[in-house]
Tab-separated table of C-alpha atoms and ligand atoms in Angstrom:
chain	number	residue	atom	x	y	z
A	26	MET	CA	69.590	125.328	0.661
A	27	LYS	CA	68.481	128.511	-0.243
A	28	LYS	CA	68.856	131.328	2.616
A	29	ILE	CA	67.121	134.991	2.031
A	30	VAL	CA	67.534	137.505	4.882
A	31	CYS	CA	64.603	140.078	5.025
A	32	GLU	CA	64.923	143.317	6.684
A	33	SER	CA	61.918	142.949	8.286
A	34	TYR	CA	59.133	140.282	9.230
A	35	LYS	CA	56.517	142.022	6.824
A	36	ASP	CA	59.407	141.424	4.052
A	37	MET	CA	59.382	137.620	5.290
A	38	CYS	CA	55.550	137.044	4.149
A	39	ARG	CA	55.670	138.742	0.766
A	40	VAL	CA	58.795	136.669	-0.179
A	41	ALA	CA	56.603	133.653	1.026
A	42	ALA	CA	53.604	134.384	-0.871
A	43	ASP	CA	55.777	135.709	-4.546
A	44	ILE	CA	57.184	131.927	-4.018
A	45	TYR	CA	53.729	130.921	-3.790
A	46	THR	CA	52.267	133.419	-6.918
A	47	GLY	CA	54.918	131.681	-8.895
A	48	GLN	CA	53.859	127.742	-7.817
A	49	LEU	CA	50.120	127.935	-8.780
A	50	LYS	CA	50.607	130.040	-11.777
A	51	GLU	CA	53.462	127.218	-12.654
A	52	LYS	CA	51.122	124.484	-11.788
A	53	PRO	CA	47.149	126.231	-10.755
A	54	ASN	CA	45.807	122.749	-9.013
A	55	SER	CA	49.105	121.544	-6.849
A	56	VAL	CA	49.060	120.003	-2.963
A	57	LEU	CA	50.273	122.688	-0.594
A	58	GLY	CA	51.205	121.895	2.744
A	59	LEU	CA	50.019	124.580	6.099
A	60	ALA	CA	50.785	125.144	8.884
A	61	THR	CA	50.002	126.591	11.593
A	62	GLY	CA	51.481	128.881	14.473
A	63	SER	CA	52.509	132.217	14.586
A	64	THR	CA	54.981	132.688	12.163
A	65	PRO	CA	52.420	132.121	9.264
A	66	ILE	CA	49.947	134.565	9.730
A	67	GLY	CA	51.485	137.576	7.609
A	68	LEU	CA	51.436	135.095	4.944
A	69	TYR	CA	48.011	134.110	4.544
A	70	LYS	CA	47.088	137.475	5.554
A	71	GLU	CA	49.261	138.257	2.180
A	72	LEU	CA	47.751	134.981	0.711
A	73	ILE	CA	44.096	136.663	1.307
A	74	ARG	CA	45.343	140.406	0.086
A	75	ARG	CA	46.439	138.936	-2.993
A	76	TYR	CA	43.743	137.109	-3.659
A	77	GLU	CA	40.746	139.989	-3.727
A	78	ALA	CA	42.775	141.680	-6.027
A	79	GLY	CA	42.949	139.226	-8.564
A	80	GLU	CA	45.868	138.984	-7.927
A	81	LEU	CA	46.364	134.598	-6.815
A	82	ASP	CA	43.895	132.004	-8.001
A	83	PHE	CA	43.325	128.736	-5.675
A	84	SER	CA	40.656	127.179	-6.953
A	85	ASN	CA	42.344	124.532	-8.534
A	86	ALA	CA	44.871	123.783	-5.451
A	87	GLN	CA	44.636	121.639	-3.186
A	88	SER	CA	45.932	121.634	0.401
A	89	PHE	CA	46.730	119.288	3.511
A	90	ASN	CA	47.983	120.845	7.659
A	91	LEU	CA	50.346	119.819	9.373
A	92	ASP	CA	48.612	118.840	12.413
A	93	GLU	CA	46.318	118.661	14.910
A	94	TYR	CA	45.874	118.899	18.490
A	95	TYR	CA	44.143	115.673	20.229
A	96	PRO	CA	42.067	114.963	21.472
A	97	ILE	CA	40.174	118.988	20.923
A	98	ASP	CA	37.293	119.296	18.828
A	99	SER	CA	37.872	121.550	14.926
A	100	THR	CA	34.842	123.793	16.545
A	101	HIS	CA	37.464	125.046	19.961
A	102	HIS	CA	39.058	128.111	19.307
A	103	GLN	CA	42.270	126.626	18.870
A	104	SER	CA	41.532	124.614	17.681
A	105	TYR	CA	44.196	124.315	14.597
A	106	ALA	CA	40.704	123.594	12.110
A	107	TYR	CA	39.431	127.085	13.627
A	108	PHE	CA	42.769	128.662	13.080
A	109	MET	CA	43.174	127.760	9.717
A	110	ASN	CA	39.783	128.576	9.065
A	111	GLU	CA	39.632	132.174	10.580
A	112	GLN	CA	43.830	133.130	9.184
A	113	LEU	CA	42.964	131.580	5.806
A	114	PHE	CA	40.506	128.877	4.651
A	115	ASP	CA	37.015	131.035	4.731
A	116	LYS	CA	38.581	134.046	3.013
A	117	ILE	CA	40.018	132.262	0.127
A	118	ASN	CA	38.598	129.743	-2.001
A	119	LEU	CA	40.883	126.863	-2.276
A	120	SER	CA	39.525	123.606	-3.901
A	121	LYS	CA	39.664	121.218	-1.220
A	122	THR	CA	41.373	121.608	2.204
A	123	GLN	CA	42.061	118.655	4.610
A	124	ILE	CA	44.175	118.399	8.384
A	125	PRO	CA	44.076	115.515	10.419
A	126	SER	CA	40.695	115.193	12.335
A	127	GLY	CA	42.362	115.955	16.471
A	128	ALA	CA	38.123	114.358	17.328
A	129	ALA	CA	38.709	110.380	15.708
A	130	THR	CA	38.204	108.533	18.113
A	131	ASP	CA	41.058	105.521	16.209
A	132	PRO	CA	44.374	108.243	15.508
A	133	MET	CA	45.827	105.454	14.381
A	134	ALA	CA	43.288	105.110	11.927
A	135	GLU	CA	43.010	108.913	11.419
A	136	CYS	CA	46.691	108.373	10.207
A	137	ALA	CA	46.975	105.997	8.081
A	138	ARG	CA	43.577	107.365	6.582
A	139	TYR	CA	45.610	111.175	6.108
A	140	ASP	CA	48.884	109.059	4.258
A	141	GLU	CA	46.760	107.472	1.775
A	142	GLU	CA	44.843	110.794	1.707
A	143	ILE	CA	48.264	112.614	0.918
A	144	CYS	CA	48.935	109.955	-1.445
A	145	LYS	CA	46.112	109.952	-3.428
A	146	ALA	CA	46.656	113.355	-3.783
A	147	GLY	CA	49.976	113.184	-4.983
A	148	GLY	CA	52.157	113.700	-2.547
A	149	ILE	CA	52.228	117.396	-1.525
A	150	ASP	CA	54.175	120.747	-3.887
A	151	LEU	CA	54.768	123.236	-1.835
A	152	MET	CA	55.623	122.549	1.661
A	153	LEU	CA	54.879	125.437	4.317
A	154	LEU	CA	56.940	124.825	7.992
A	155	GLY	CA	57.482	127.112	10.772
A	156	ILE	CA	59.965	126.049	12.976
A	157	GLY	CA	59.751	125.462	17.076
A	158	HIS	CA	61.880	126.809	19.486
A	159	ASN	CA	63.333	122.969	19.309
A	160	GLY	CA	64.101	122.587	15.947
A	161	HIS	CA	59.921	120.946	15.886
A	162	ILE	CA	58.746	120.903	12.745
A	163	GLY	CA	55.645	120.328	13.348
A	164	PHE	CA	55.155	118.110	15.593
A	165	ASN	CA	57.264	116.102	14.700
A	166	GLU	CA	59.656	116.553	17.996
A	167	PRO	CA	63.127	116.106	19.082
A	168	ALA	CA	63.987	112.629	18.828
A	169	THR	CA	66.685	109.936	17.497
A	170	SER	CA	64.450	108.612	15.452
A	171	TYR	CA	61.606	110.073	13.464
A	172	HIS	CA	58.788	108.303	11.937
A	173	VAL	CA	57.753	108.082	8.201
A	174	GLY	CA	53.966	108.374	8.302
A	175	ALA	CA	51.852	110.633	9.931
A	176	HIS	CA	51.252	109.057	13.410
A	177	LEU	CA	50.018	110.739	17.112
A	178	VAL	CA	53.181	112.525	19.203
A	179	SER	CA	52.897	113.226	23.204
A	180	LEU	CA	54.154	116.649	23.036
A	181	THR	CA	56.856	118.352	24.998
A	182	GLU	CA	57.408	120.619	28.026
A	183	SER	CA	59.295	122.914	24.912
A	184	SER	CA	56.120	122.314	22.675
A	185	ILE	CA	52.952	122.439	25.243
A	186	ASN	CA	54.950	125.730	27.817
A	187	ALA	CA	55.250	127.531	23.561
A	188	ASN	CA	51.985	127.044	23.048
A	189	SER	CA	50.339	127.854	26.282
A	190	ARG	CA	50.348	131.356	26.040
A	191	PHE	CA	47.294	130.331	23.757
A	192	PHE	CA	45.633	128.410	25.864
A	193	GLY	CA	43.251	130.274	28.477
A	194	ALA	CA	44.032	129.718	32.310
A	195	ASP	CA	40.184	127.596	31.843
A	196	GLU	CA	41.423	125.457	29.330
A	197	LYS	CA	42.558	122.567	28.871
A	198	GLN	CA	45.645	122.158	26.718
A	199	PRO	CA	45.941	118.591	24.965
A	200	THR	CA	49.895	117.073	25.337
A	201	GLU	CA	49.656	115.264	22.816
A	202	ALA	CA	48.391	116.125	18.612
A	203	LEU	CA	49.065	114.402	14.558
A	204	THR	CA	51.994	115.194	12.807
A	205	MET	CA	52.396	114.281	9.634
A	206	GLY	CA	55.375	112.421	9.313
A	207	ILE	CA	58.469	113.313	8.363
A	208	GLY	CA	58.524	111.697	5.004
A	209	HIS	CA	55.758	113.176	3.544
A	210	ILE	CA	57.281	116.755	4.272
A	211	PHE	CA	60.724	115.135	2.744
A	212	SER	CA	58.759	114.110	0.009
A	213	ALA	CA	57.314	117.468	-0.672
A	214	LYS	CA	59.084	118.474	-3.906
A	215	LYS	CA	59.273	122.453	-2.570
A	216	ILE	CA	59.852	123.055	0.816
A	217	ILE	CA	59.611	126.642	2.344
A	218	LEU	CA	60.948	126.906	5.992
A	219	LEU	CA	59.561	130.932	8.068
A	220	ILE	CA	62.179	131.806	10.540
A	221	SER	CA	61.087	134.781	12.965
A	222	GLY	CA	62.223	136.964	16.029
A	223	ALA	CA	64.770	136.832	17.959
A	224	ALA	CA	63.516	133.989	20.097
A	225	LYS	CA	64.547	132.019	17.362
A	226	ALA	CA	67.683	133.057	16.716
A	227	GLU	CA	69.232	130.450	19.294
A	228	ILE	CA	67.789	127.752	17.221
A	229	THR	CA	68.321	129.351	13.198
A	230	ARG	CA	72.178	129.060	14.779
A	231	LYS	CA	72.130	125.446	15.020
A	232	LEU	CA	70.408	125.701	12.037
A	233	PHE	CA	73.270	126.635	9.908
A	234	GLU	CA	75.953	125.817	11.880
A	235	GLY	CA	75.972	123.409	9.172
A	236	MET	CA	75.873	120.338	11.723
A	237	ILE	CA	73.345	117.861	11.059
A	238	HIS	CA	72.415	118.242	14.800
A	239	THR	CA	69.864	114.261	14.478
A	240	ASP	CA	68.227	115.714	18.029
A	241	VAL	CA	67.062	118.857	16.373
A	242	PRO	CA	64.396	118.022	13.652
A	243	ALA	CA	64.364	121.171	10.826
A	244	CYS	CA	68.503	119.708	10.738
A	245	LEU	CA	67.444	116.794	8.100
A	246	LEU	CA	65.182	119.085	6.151
A	247	LEU	CA	68.969	120.566	5.362
A	248	LEU	CA	69.620	117.542	3.332
A	249	HIS	CA	66.849	118.273	0.908
A	250	PRO	CA	67.207	119.480	-3.085
A	251	ASN	CA	64.228	122.116	-2.539
A	252	LEU	CA	65.011	124.119	0.961
A	253	THR	CA	64.241	128.057	0.755
A	254	ILE	CA	65.099	128.801	4.428
A	255	ILE	CA	63.456	132.778	4.530
A	256	VAL	CA	64.181	134.465	7.931
A	257	ASP	CA	63.765	138.242	9.091
A	258	LYS	CA	67.035	139.836	11.004
A	259	GLU	CA	66.270	139.325	13.945
A	260	ALA	CA	65.887	135.801	13.830
A	261	ASN	CA	69.252	135.432	11.901
A	262	GLY	CA	71.029	137.009	15.039
A	263	GLU	CA	71.186	140.219	13.607
B	59	GLP	C1	53.942	124.788	16.743
B	59	GLP	C2	52.599	124.241	15.338
B	59	GLP	C3	54.805	124.027	13.807
B	59	GLP	C4	54.908	125.781	14.492
B	59	GLP	C5	55.365	125.980	15.598
B	59	GLP	C6	55.947	126.955	16.294
B	59	GLP	O1	53.953	123.721	17.421
B	59	GLP	N1	52.807	122.435	14.938
B	59	GLP	O2	54.077	124.270	12.461
B	59	GLP	O3	56.146	125.769	13.896
B	59	GLP	O4	54.338	126.020	16.274
B	59	GLP	O5	54.800	128.150	16.104
B	59	GLP	P1	55.168	129.669	15.860
B	59	GLP	O6	55.249	130.123	15.118
B	59	GLP	O7	54.177	130.469	16.556
B	59	GLP	O8	56.658	130.015	16.952
């Protein structure tokens, strides 16, 4: 595991964007695993900037997002599909983008289809992750056992509360989600975990204790052979 502590959130996004630049140079047809949440927004901005400056080309690459609320329509402004279009997909030239469908009538069939698509693409080359306050990755919530494949998950109170800030008082916040399982996250060739802000200092400290807490899903990542954790000073407790 490689840990990089950055002076600021901006630096963190630049360091992460450098990894993408290297990845796409090395393998232009990379399969990118992408995340939502506020943490990757600065990275997405930097990727867009580099694309517009002609420094990055995504035309041979494709992406799979980690998760999506369920049920939710992709046109809903809080869906992760909407978020990704706004924050990244509409502004760069990825050849293909995929997100589990929050509008699928049969969520189990949708999960099986998503797993199959990831397998057909040859798995994820570079997986981007954020972390929930409770250590969740994607929407793999703290548990004693974890799904290998994509699945429908009931969100914990902690995750519902953390994400409630995005929903208006009159909007119904989904309490379930479809998420990539630990298996596909883990079989990614490289993983980048971004952690920013003082509110994540406690979970960051736990992550770096040098112990595998089985009820902190992100701890499982410490077993991955090519994991880079990029934190800013606040998240690092400085
Ligand atoms: C959501 C997403 C996660 C993300 C987490 C943290 O729960 N499903 O993939 O890592 O939010 O979000 P933020 O970066 O806003 O703290």
